[in-house]
Coordinates of N, CA and C in Angstrom, one line a residue:
M1 N 87.4 72.6 105.3 CA 87.5 73.4 104.0 C 87.4 72.4 102.8
K2 N 86.6 72.7 101.9 CA 86.5 71.9 100.7 C 86.9 72.7 99.4
R3 N 87.5 72.0 98.5 CA 88.0 72.6 97.3 C 87.0 73.4 96.5
E4 N 85.7 72.8 96.5 CA 84.7 73.4 95.7 C 84.1 74.7 96.3
Q5 N 84.4 75.1 97.5 CA 83.9 76.3 98.1 C 84.4 77.5 97.3
P6 N 83.6 78.6 97.3 CA 84.1 79.8 96.6 C 85.1 80.6 97.4
I7 N 85.6 81.6 96.7 CA 86.6 82.5 97.3 C 85.9 83.9 97.4
G8 N 85.9 84.5 98.5 CA 85.3 85.8 98.7 C 86.3 86.9 98.4
V9 N 85.8 87.9 97.6 CA 86.6 89.1 97.3 C 85.8 90.3 97.8
F10 N 86.4 91.1 98.6 CA 85.7 92.2 99.2 C 86.4 93.6 98.9
D11 N 85.6 94.6 98.6 CA 86.2 95.9 98.5 C 85.1 96.9 98.9
S12 N 85.5 98.1 99.2 CA 84.5 99.1 99.6 C 83.6 99.5 98.4
G13 N 84.0 99.2 97.2 CA 83.2 99.5 96.0 C 83.7 98.7 94.8
L14 N 84.1 99.4 93.7 CA 84.5 98.8 92.5 C 85.9 98.6 92.3
G15 N 86.8 99.1 93.2 CA 88.2 99.0 93.0 C 88.7 97.6 93.0
G16 N 88.1 96.8 93.8 CA 88.5 95.4 94.0 C 88.3 94.6 92.7
V17 N 87.6 95.1 91.8 CA 87.4 94.4 90.5 C 88.8 94.3 89.8
S18 N 89.7 95.2 90.0 CA 91.0 95.2 89.4 C 91.8 94.0 89.9
V19 N 91.5 93.7 91.2 CA 92.2 92.5 91.8 C 91.5 91.2 91.4
L20 N 90.2 91.3 91.3 CA 89.5 90.1 90.9 C 90.0 89.6 89.5
R21 N 90.2 90.6 88.6 CA 90.7 90.2 87.3 C 92.0 89.4 87.4
E22 N 92.9 89.8 88.3 CA 94.2 89.1 88.5 C 93.9 87.7 89.1
L23 N 93.0 87.6 90.0 CA 92.7 86.4 90.7 C 92.2 85.4 89.7
V24 N 91.2 85.8 88.8 CA 90.6 84.9 87.8 C 91.7 84.5 86.8
S25 N 92.5 85.4 86.4 CA 93.6 85.1 85.5 C 94.5 84.0 86.0
L26 N 94.9 84.1 87.2 CA 95.8 83.1 87.8 C 95.1 81.8 88.2
L27 N 93.8 81.9 88.7 CA 93.1 80.8 89.2 C 91.7 80.6 88.5
P28 N 91.7 80.3 87.2 CA 90.5 80.3 86.4 C 89.5 79.3 86.8
A29 N 89.9 78.2 87.5 CA 89.0 77.1 87.8 C 88.2 77.5 89.1
E30 N 88.6 78.5 89.8 CA 87.9 78.8 91.1 C 86.6 79.6 90.9
D31 N 85.7 79.4 91.8 CA 84.5 80.3 91.9 C 84.7 81.4 92.8
F32 N 84.2 82.6 92.5 CA 84.4 83.8 93.3 C 83.1 84.5 93.6
I33 N 83.0 85.0 94.8 CA 81.9 85.9 95.2 C 82.5 87.3 95.4
Y34 N 82.1 88.3 94.6 CA 82.6 89.6 94.7 C 81.6 90.5 95.4
F35 N 82.0 91.2 96.5 CA 81.1 92.1 97.2 C 81.7 93.5 97.3
G36 N 81.0 94.5 96.8 CA 81.4 95.8 96.9 C 80.5 96.6 97.8
D37 N 81.0 97.1 98.9 CA 80.2 97.8 99.9 C 80.0 99.3 99.5
A38 N 79.4 99.4 98.4 CA 79.2 100.8 97.8 C 78.3 101.7 98.7
A39 N 77.4 101.1 99.5 CA 76.5 101.9 100.3 C 77.3 102.7 101.4
H40 N 78.5 102.2 101.7 CA 79.3 102.9 102.8 C 80.6 103.5 102.2
A41 N 80.8 103.5 100.9 CA 82.0 104.1 100.3 C 81.8 105.6 100.2
P42 N 83.0 106.3 100.2 CA 84.3 105.7 100.2 C 84.9 105.5 101.6
Y43 N 85.6 104.4 101.7 CA 86.2 104.0 103.0 C 87.4 105.0 103.3
G44 N 88.0 105.5 102.3 CA 89.3 106.2 102.5 C 89.2 107.5 103.3
E45 N 88.0 108.0 103.5 CA 87.8 109.2 104.4 C 87.2 108.8 105.7
R46 N 87.0 107.5 106.0 CA 86.4 107.1 107.3 C 87.5 106.9 108.3
S47 N 87.2 106.8 109.6 CA 88.1 106.5 110.7 C 88.5 105.0 110.6
E48 N 89.6 104.7 111.2 CA 90.1 103.3 111.2 C 89.1 102.4 111.9
R49 N 88.5 102.9 113.0 CA 87.5 102.1 113.7 C 86.3 101.8 112.8
E50 N 85.8 102.8 112.1 CA 84.6 102.6 111.1 C 85.0 101.5 110.1
I51 N 86.2 101.7 109.5 CA 86.6 100.8 108.4 C 86.7 99.4 108.9
R52 N 87.2 99.2 110.1 CA 87.4 97.9 110.7 C 86.0 97.2 110.9
A53 N 85.1 98.0 111.4 CA 83.7 97.5 111.7 C 83.0 97.1 110.4
L54 N 83.1 98.0 109.4 CA 82.4 97.7 108.1 C 83.0 96.4 107.4
T55 N 84.3 96.4 107.4 CA 85.0 95.3 106.8 C 84.7 93.9 107.5
T56 N 84.7 94.0 108.8 CA 84.5 92.8 109.6 C 83.0 92.3 109.4
A57 N 82.1 93.2 109.3 CA 80.7 92.8 109.1 C 80.5 92.0 107.8
Q58 N 81.2 92.5 106.7 CA 81.1 91.9 105.4 C 81.8 90.6 105.3
V59 N 83.0 90.5 105.9 CA 83.7 89.2 106.0 C 83.0 88.2 106.8
D60 N 82.3 88.6 107.8 CA 81.5 87.7 108.6 C 80.4 87.1 107.7
R61 N 79.8 87.9 106.9 CA 78.7 87.4 106.0 C 79.3 86.5 104.9
M62 N 80.5 86.8 104.4 CA 81.1 85.9 103.5 C 81.4 84.5 104.1
A63 N 82.0 84.6 105.3 CA 82.3 83.3 106.0 C 81.0 82.5 106.3
A64 N 79.9 83.2 106.6 CA 78.7 82.5 106.9 C 78.1 81.9 105.6
A65 N 78.5 82.5 104.4 CA 78.1 81.9 103.1 C 78.9 80.8 102.7
G66 N 80.0 80.5 103.4 CA 80.8 79.3 103.1 C 82.0 79.5 102.2
V67 N 82.6 80.7 102.2 CA 83.8 80.8 101.4 C 85.0 80.1 102.1
K68 N 86.0 79.7 101.3 CA 87.2 79.1 101.8 C 88.3 80.0 102.0
A69 N 88.2 81.2 101.5 CA 89.2 82.2 101.7 C 88.6 83.6 101.4
V70 N 89.2 84.7 101.9 CA 88.7 86.0 101.6 C 89.9 86.9 101.2
V71 N 89.7 87.6 100.1 CA 90.7 88.5 99.7 C 90.2 89.9 100.0
L72 N 90.9 90.7 100.8 CA 90.5 92.1 101.1 C 91.1 92.9 99.9
A73 N 90.4 93.1 98.9 CA 90.9 93.8 97.7 C 90.8 95.3 97.8
C74 N 91.3 95.7 98.9 CA 91.2 97.2 99.3 C 92.4 97.5 100.2
N75 N 93.3 98.4 99.9 CA 94.4 98.7 100.7 C 93.9 99.3 102.0
T76 N 92.9 100.1 102.0 CA 92.4 100.8 103.2 C 91.8 99.8 104.2
A77 N 91.0 98.9 103.7 CA 90.4 97.8 104.5 C 91.5 96.9 105.1
T78 N 92.5 96.6 104.3 CA 93.6 95.7 104.7 C 94.3 96.4 105.9
S79 N 94.7 97.7 105.8 CA 95.4 98.3 106.8 C 94.6 98.3 108.1
A80 N 93.3 98.5 108.0 CA 92.5 98.7 109.3 C 92.1 97.4 109.9
A81 N 91.9 96.3 109.0 CA 91.1 95.2 109.5 C 91.8 93.8 109.3
C82 N 92.9 93.7 108.5 CA 93.4 92.4 108.1 C 93.9 91.7 109.3
A83 N 94.7 92.3 110.2 CA 95.3 91.6 111.3 C 94.2 91.1 112.3
P84 N 93.2 91.9 112.7 CA 92.2 91.3 113.6 C 91.3 90.2 112.9
L85 N 91.1 90.3 111.6 CA 90.4 89.3 110.9 C 91.1 88.0 110.9
R86 N 92.4 88.1 110.7 CA 93.2 86.8 110.7 C 93.2 86.2 112.1
R87 N 93.1 86.9 113.1 CA 93.0 86.4 114.5 C 91.6 85.8 114.6
R88 N 90.6 86.4 114.0 CA 89.2 86.0 114.1 C 88.9 84.7 113.4
Y89 N 89.6 84.5 112.2 CA 89.4 83.4 111.3 C 90.7 82.7 111.1
R90 N 91.2 82.0 112.1 CA 92.6 81.4 112.0 C 92.6 80.2 111.0
G91 N 91.5 79.6 110.8 CA 91.5 78.5 109.9 C 91.2 78.8 108.4
M92 N 90.9 80.1 108.2 CA 90.6 80.5 106.8 C 91.6 81.6 106.3
P93 N 92.2 81.4 105.2 CA 93.1 82.5 104.7 C 92.4 83.8 104.5
I94 N 93.0 84.9 105.1 CA 92.5 86.2 104.8 C 93.7 86.9 104.1
I95 N 93.5 87.2 102.9 CA 94.6 87.8 102.1 C 94.4 89.3 101.9
G96 N 95.4 90.1 102.3 CA 95.2 91.5 102.2 C 96.1 92.1 101.1
M97 N 95.9 93.4 100.9 CA 96.7 94.2 99.9 C 97.8 95.0 100.6
E98 N 98.8 95.3 99.8 CA 99.9 96.1 100.3 C 100.4 97.0 99.2
P99 N 100.6 98.3 99.3 CA 101.1 99.0 98.2 C 102.5 98.4 97.8
A100 N 102.6 98.4 96.4 CA 103.8 97.7 95.9 C 105.1 98.5 96.0
L101 N 105.4 99.0 97.2 CA 106.5 99.8 97.4 C 107.8 99.1 97.2
K102 N 107.9 97.9 97.7 CA 109.2 97.1 97.6 C 109.6 97.0 96.2
P103 N 108.8 96.5 95.2 CA 109.3 96.3 93.8 C 109.7 97.7 93.2
A104 N 108.9 98.7 93.6 CA 109.2 100.1 93.1 C 110.6 100.6 93.5
I105 N 110.8 100.4 94.8 CA 112.1 100.9 95.4 C 113.3 100.1 94.8
L106 N 113.1 98.8 94.6 CA 114.1 97.9 94.1 C 114.3 98.0 92.6
S107 N 113.5 98.8 91.9 CA 113.6 98.9 90.5 C 114.7 99.8 89.9
G108 N 115.4 100.5 90.8 CA 116.5 101.4 90.4 C 117.4 101.7 91.5
N109 N 118.3 102.7 91.2 CA 119.3 103.1 92.2 C 118.7 104.4 92.9
R110 N 118.2 104.1 94.1 CA 117.6 105.2 94.9 C 116.6 106.0 94.1
P111 N 115.5 105.3 93.7 CA 114.5 106.0 92.8 C 113.7 106.9 93.7
R112 N 113.1 107.9 93.0 CA 112.0 108.7 93.6 C 110.7 108.1 93.3
V113 N 110.0 107.7 94.4 CA 108.8 106.9 94.2 C 107.6 107.7 94.8
V114 N 106.6 107.9 94.0 CA 105.4 108.6 94.4 C 104.3 107.5 94.7
V115 N 103.8 107.5 95.9 CA 102.8 106.5 96.3 C 101.4 107.2 96.3
M116 N 100.6 106.9 95.4 CA 99.2 107.4 95.3 C 98.3 106.5 96.1
A117 N 97.5 107.1 97.0 CA 96.6 106.3 97.8 C 95.5 107.2 98.4
T118 N 94.6 106.6 99.2 CA 93.7 107.4 99.9 C 94.3 107.9 101.2
H119 N 93.7 108.9 101.8 CA 94.2 109.5 103.1 C 94.3 108.4 104.1
A120 N 93.3 107.5 104.2 CA 93.3 106.5 105.2 C 94.5 105.5 105.1
T121 N 94.8 105.1 103.9 CA 95.9 104.2 103.7 C 97.2 104.9 104.1
L122 N 97.4 106.1 103.6 CA 98.7 106.8 103.9 C 98.9 107.1 105.3
R123 N 97.8 107.3 106.1 CA 98.0 107.6 107.5 C 98.1 106.4 108.5
Q124 N 97.9 105.2 107.9 CA 97.9 104.0 108.7 C 99.3 103.6 109.2
K125 N 99.4 103.0 110.4 CA 100.7 102.6 110.9 C 101.3 101.5 110.0
K126 N 100.5 100.7 109.3 CA 101.0 99.7 108.4 C 101.8 100.3 107.3
F127 N 101.3 101.4 106.7 CA 102.1 102.1 105.7 C 103.3 102.8 106.2
A128 N 103.2 103.3 107.4 CA 104.3 104.0 108.1 C 105.5 103.0 108.3
R129 N 105.1 101.8 108.7 CA 106.2 100.8 108.9 C 106.8 100.4 107.5
L130 N 106.0 100.4 106.5 CA 106.5 100.0 105.1 C 107.5 101.1 104.7
M131 N 107.1 102.4 104.9 CA 108.0 103.5 104.5 C 109.3 103.5 105.3
E132 N 109.2 103.2 106.6 CA 110.4 103.1 107.4 C 111.3 102.0 106.9
R133 N 110.8 100.9 106.5 CA 111.6 99.8 106.0 C 112.4 100.1 104.8
F134 N 111.9 101.0 103.9 CA 112.6 101.2 102.7 C 113.1 102.7 102.5
K135 N 113.1 103.4 103.6 CA 113.4 104.9 103.5 C 114.8 105.1 103.1
E136 N 115.7 104.2 103.3 CA 117.1 104.4 103.0 C 117.4 104.0 101.5
A137 N 116.5 103.4 100.9 CA 116.7 102.8 99.5 C 116.2 103.8 98.4
G138 N 115.6 104.8 98.8 CA 115.1 105.8 97.8 C 114.2 106.9 98.5
E139 N 113.7 107.8 97.7 CA 112.9 108.9 98.2 C 111.4 108.4 98.0
I140 N 110.6 108.4 99.1 CA 109.2 108.0 99.0 C 108.4 109.2 99.3
V141 N 107.5 109.5 98.3 CA 106.6 110.7 98.4 C 105.2 110.3 98.5
K142 N 104.5 110.7 99.5 CA 103.0 110.3 99.6 C 102.2 111.3 98.9
L143 N 101.2 110.8 98.1 CA 100.4 111.7 97.3 C 98.9 111.2 97.4
P144 N 98.2 111.8 98.4 CA 96.8 111.4 98.5 C 95.9 111.8 97.3
C145 N 95.2 110.9 96.8 CA 94.3 111.2 95.6 C 92.9 110.5 95.9
P146 N 92.2 110.9 96.9 CA 91.0 110.2 97.2 C 89.9 110.3 96.2
E147 N 89.9 111.4 95.4 CA 88.8 111.6 94.4 C 88.9 110.6 93.3
I148 N 90.0 110.0 93.0 CA 90.1 108.9 92.0 C 89.0 107.9 92.3
V149 N 88.8 107.5 93.5 CA 87.8 106.5 93.9 C 86.5 106.9 93.4
E150 N 86.1 108.1 93.5 CA 84.8 108.6 93.1 C 84.7 108.6 91.6
F151 N 85.7 109.0 90.9 CA 85.7 108.9 89.4 C 85.4 107.5 88.9
V152 N 86.1 106.5 89.5 CA 86.0 105.1 89.1 C 84.6 104.6 89.5
E153 N 84.1 105.0 90.7 CA 82.8 104.5 91.1 C 81.7 105.0 90.1
R154 N 81.9 106.1 89.5 CA 81.0 106.7 88.5 C 81.2 106.1 87.1
G155 N 82.3 105.3 87.0 CA 82.6 104.8 85.7 C 83.3 105.8 84.8
E156 N 83.8 106.9 85.4 CA 84.4 108.0 84.7 C 85.9 107.8 84.7
I157 N 86.4 107.1 83.7 CA 87.8 106.7 83.7 C 88.6 107.3 82.5
H158 N 88.0 108.1 81.7 CA 88.6 108.8 80.5 C 88.3 110.2 80.4
S159 N 87.8 110.9 81.4 CA 87.2 112.2 81.2 C 88.3 113.3 81.3
D160 N 87.9 114.5 80.8 CA 88.8 115.7 80.9 C 88.9 116.1 82.4
A161 N 87.8 115.9 83.1 CA 87.8 116.3 84.5 C 88.8 115.4 85.3
L162 N 88.9 114.2 85.0 CA 89.9 113.3 85.6 C 91.3 113.7 85.3
M163 N 91.6 114.1 84.0 CA 92.9 114.5 83.6 C 93.3 115.8 84.4
R164 N 92.3 116.7 84.5 CA 92.6 117.9 85.2 C 92.9 117.7 86.7
Y165 N 92.2 116.7 87.3 CA 92.4 116.4 88.7 C 93.8 115.8 88.8
L166 N 94.2 114.8 88.0 CA 95.5 114.2 88.1 C 96.6 115.2 87.8
E167 N 96.5 116.1 86.9 CA 97.5 117.1 86.6 C 97.7 118.0 87.8
E168 N 96.6 118.4 88.5 CA 96.6 119.2 89.7 C 97.4 118.5 90.8
R169 N 97.1 117.2 91.0 CA 97.7 116.5 92.1 C 99.2 116.3 91.8
F170 N 99.6 115.9 90.6 CA 101.0 115.7 90.3 C 101.8 117.0 90.3
S171 N 101.1 118.1 90.1 CA 101.9 119.4 90.1 C 102.5 119.6 91.5
S172 N 102.0 119.0 92.5 CA 102.6 119.2 93.8 C 103.9 118.3 94.1
V173 N 104.1 117.4 93.2 CA 105.3 116.5 93.4 C 106.2 116.5 92.2
S174 N 105.9 117.2 91.1 CA 106.7 117.0 89.9 C 107.8 118.1 89.8
N175 N 108.1 118.8 90.8 CA 109.2 119.8 90.8 C 110.5 119.0 90.7
V176 N 110.5 117.8 91.1 CA 111.7 116.9 90.9 C 111.2 115.7 90.1
P177 N 112.1 115.2 89.2 CA 111.6 114.1 88.4 C 111.2 112.8 89.2
V178 N 110.2 112.2 88.7 CA 109.6 111.0 89.4 C 110.1 109.8 88.6
D179 N 110.5 108.7 89.3 CA 111.0 107.5 88.6 C 109.9 106.5 88.6
C180 N 109.1 106.4 89.7 CA 108.1 105.3 89.8 C 106.8 105.9 90.5
V181 N 105.7 105.3 90.1 CA 104.4 105.6 90.8 C 103.9 104.3 91.3
V182 N 103.5 104.2 92.6 CA 102.8 103.1 93.2 C 101.4 103.4 93.3
L183 N 100.5 102.5 92.8 CA 99.1 102.7 92.9 C 98.6 102.0 94.2
G184 N 98.4 102.8 95.2 CA 98.1 102.2 96.5 C 96.7 102.1 96.9
C185 N 95.8 102.0 95.8 CA 94.4 101.8 96.0 C 93.9 101.0 94.8
T186 N 93.1 100.0 95.1 CA 92.7 99.1 94.0 C 91.8 99.8 92.9
H187 N 91.3 101.0 93.2 CA 90.5 101.7 92.2 C 91.5 102.3 91.1
F188 N 92.7 102.6 91.5 CA 93.6 103.4 90.6 C 94.0 102.7 89.4
P189 N 94.2 101.3 89.3 CA 94.6 100.7 88.0 C 93.6 101.0 86.9
F190 N 92.4 101.3 87.2 CA 91.4 101.6 86.1 C 91.7 102.9 85.4
V191 N 92.5 103.7 86.0 CA 92.9 105.0 85.4 C 94.4 105.0 85.2
R192 N 95.0 103.9 85.0 CA 96.4 103.7 84.9 C 96.9 104.5 83.6
D193 N 96.2 104.4 82.5 CA 96.6 105.1 81.3 C 96.6 106.6 81.5
A194 N 95.6 107.1 82.2 CA 95.6 108.6 82.5 C 96.8 109.0 83.4
I195 N 97.0 108.1 84.4 CA 98.1 108.4 85.3 C 99.5 108.4 84.6
Q196 N 99.6 107.4 83.7 CA 100.8 107.3 82.9 C 101.0 108.5 82.0
A197 N 99.9 109.0 81.4 CA 100.0 110.2 80.5 C 100.5 111.4 81.3
V198 N 100.0 111.6 82.5 CA 100.3 112.7 83.3 C 101.7 112.6 84.0
A199 N 102.0 111.4 84.5 CA 103.3 111.2 85.1 C 104.5 111.2 84.1
G200 N 104.2 110.8 82.9 CA 105.2 110.6 81.8 C 105.4 109.2 81.5
Q201 N 105.7 109.0 80.2 CA 105.8 107.6 79.7 C 107.0 106.9 80.2
S202 N 108.0 107.6 80.7 CA 109.2 106.9 81.2 C 109.1 106.5 82.7
V203 N 108.0 106.9 83.3 CA 107.8 106.6 84.7 C 107.2 105.1 84.8
Q204 N 107.8 104.3 85.7 CA 107.3 103.0 85.9 C 106.1 103.0 86.9
I205 N 105.1 102.2 86.6 CA 103.9 102.2 87.5 C 103.7 100.8 88.1
F206 N 103.5 100.7 89.4 CA 103.4 99.4 90.1 C 102.1 99.4 90.8
D207 N 101.5 98.2 90.9 CA 100.3 97.9 91.8 C 100.5 96.5 92.3
G208 N 99.7 96.2 93.4 CA 99.9 95.0 94.1 C 99.0 93.9 93.8
A209 N 98.2 94.0 92.8 CA 97.2 92.9 92.5 C 97.8 91.6 92.2
A210 N 98.8 91.5 91.3 CA 99.4 90.3 90.9 C 100.0 89.6 92.1
G211 N 100.7 90.3 93.0 CA 101.3 89.7 94.2 C 100.2 89.2 95.1
T212 N 99.1 89.8 95.2 CA 98.0 89.3 96.0 C 97.5 88.0 95.5
A213 N 97.3 87.9 94.2 CA 96.8 86.7 93.6 C 97.8 85.6 93.8
R214 N 99.1 85.8 93.7 CA 100.1 84.8 93.9 C 100.0 84.3 95.4
E215 N 99.8 85.2 96.3 CA 99.8 84.9 97.7 C 98.5 84.0 98.0
L216 N 97.4 84.3 97.4 CA 96.2 83.5 97.6 C 96.5 82.1 97.0
E217 N 97.1 82.0 95.9 CA 97.4 80.7 95.3 C 98.3 79.9 96.2
R218 N 99.3 80.5 96.8 CA 100.2 79.8 97.7 C 99.5 79.3 98.9
R219 N 98.6 80.1 99.5 CA 97.9 79.7 100.7 C 97.0 78.5 100.5
L220 N 96.3 78.6 99.3 CA 95.4 77.5 99.0 C 96.1 76.2 98.7
Q221 N 97.3 76.3 98.0 CA 98.1 75.2 97.8 C 98.5 74.5 99.1
E222 N 98.9 75.3 100.1 CA 99.4 74.8 101.4 C 98.2 74.0 102.0
L223 N 97.0 74.4 101.8 CA 95.8 73.8 102.4 C 95.2 72.7 101.5
D224 N 95.9 72.5 100.4 CA 95.4 71.5 99.4 C 93.9 71.8 99.1
A225 N 93.6 73.1 98.8 CA 92.3 73.6 98.6 C 92.0 74.2 97.3
L226 N 93.0 74.0 96.3 CA 92.8 74.6 95.0 C 91.9 73.6 94.2
R227 N 91.0 74.2 93.4 CA 90.2 73.4 92.6 C 91.0 72.8 91.4
E228 N 90.6 71.6 91.0 CA 91.3 71.0 89.9 C 91.0 71.8 88.6
E229 N 92.1 71.8 87.7 CA 92.0 72.5 86.5 C 91.0 71.8 85.5
G230 N 90.7 72.5 84.4 CA 89.8 71.8 83.5 C 88.4 72.3 83.5
R231 N 88.1 73.3 84.4 CA 86.8 73.9 84.5 C 86.9 75.4 84.4
R232 N 85.8 76.1 84.1 CA 85.8 77.5 84.2 C 85.0 78.0 85.3
G233 N 85.6 78.7 86.2 CA 84.9 79.1 87.4 C 83.8 80.2 87.1
T234 N 83.1 80.5 88.2 CA 82.0 81.5 88.1 C 82.3 82.7 89.0
I235 N 81.6 83.8 88.7 CA 81.7 85.0 89.5 C 80.3 85.4 89.9
A236 N 80.0 85.5 91.2 CA 78.8 86.0 91.7 C 79.0 87.4 92.1
W237 N 78.2 88.4 91.6 CA 78.4 89.8 91.8 C 77.4 90.3 92.9
L238 N 77.9 90.9 93.9 CA 77.0 91.4 95.0 C 77.4 92.8 95.4
S239 N 76.5 93.6 95.9 CA 76.8 94.9 96.3 C 75.8 95.4 97.3
S240 N 76.2 96.3 98.2 CA 75.2 96.9 99.1 C 74.6 98.2 98.5
S241 N 74.9 98.5 97.3 CA 74.4 99.7 96.6 C 72.9 99.4 96.2
D242 N 72.1 100.5 96.2 CA 70.7 100.3 95.7 C 70.6 100.8 94.3
D243 N 71.8 101.2 93.7 CA 71.8 101.6 92.3 C 71.6 100.4 91.4
P244 N 70.6 100.3 90.6 CA 70.4 99.1 89.7 C 71.4 98.9 88.7
H245 N 72.2 99.9 88.4 CA 73.3 99.8 87.4 C 74.7 99.5 87.9
Y246 N 74.7 99.4 89.2 CA 76.1 99.3 89.9 C 76.8 98.0 89.4
I247 N 76.1 96.9 89.4 CA 76.7 95.6 89.0 C 77.1 95.7 87.5
E248 N 76.3 96.4 86.7 CA 76.7 96.6 85.3 C 78.0 97.3 85.2
R249 N 78.2 98.3 86.0 CA 79.5 99.0 86.0 C 80.6 98.1 86.4
A250 N 80.4 97.3 87.4 CA 81.4 96.4 87.9 C 81.8 95.4 86.7
K251 N 80.8 94.9 86.1 CA 81.1 94.0 84.9 C 81.8 94.7 83.8
M252 N 81.5 96.0 83.6 CA 82.1 96.7 82.5 C 83.6 96.9 82.9
L253 N 83.9 97.2 84.1 CA 85.3 97.4 84.5 C 86.1 96.1 84.4
Y254 N 85.4 95.0 84.8 CA 86.0 93.7 84.8 C 86.4 93.3 83.3
A255 N 85.6 93.8 82.4 CA 85.8 93.4 81.0 C 86.9 94.3 80.3
L256 N 87.3 95.3 80.9 CA 88.3 96.2 80.3 C 89.6 95.5 80.0

């Protein structure tokens, strides 16, 4: 492993751009390759076997391209594929995502926490274990919101249709006051303001991107593989989409 090798960032589409922003903010000297597998999105409605196969195929391509680490900037892909990929690439850090349930639960005295995510993330054993770990510390409510992924993929992050959708979803859990919302999908931070407006300004919102960036930094430090400061890294944008405007949308979201 060489310090000058790039870092791969993978997502099923545009959601991982929210994680990429945190990675670049923390590690500005690093070069990144971002790949969004938009041709096979959304992952959230696929089976675990399909998600694992698609994720593995793209990580294999990144490894062949010479990356020094891969960030699975997708909660769904992490749940389905992170463990087998770590066994497959023992010498290369594979950094996954996890819903930020722990900081949300620890933010108050037995808070009521709503976890927004795709169906696939919420039904995975990984999330079930996370819920079991913290079930005595507060009330955890699962709220599947798969259509948010499609809103973000279209670049539709401020529309009336999005607000109506969020209001409809929150109506099923708002009979009792909500203390915290966990954004369990990397697409969701792009509509954070809309979620805050619907959930209420007093509700705390958590996502796992910053923690993922810190974990990548820690692993690269352990391997003495961080690039020296004093340079500005680059981002290579790649996608499986045949939409000529897809990369433009990715860059637009990155610049928000």
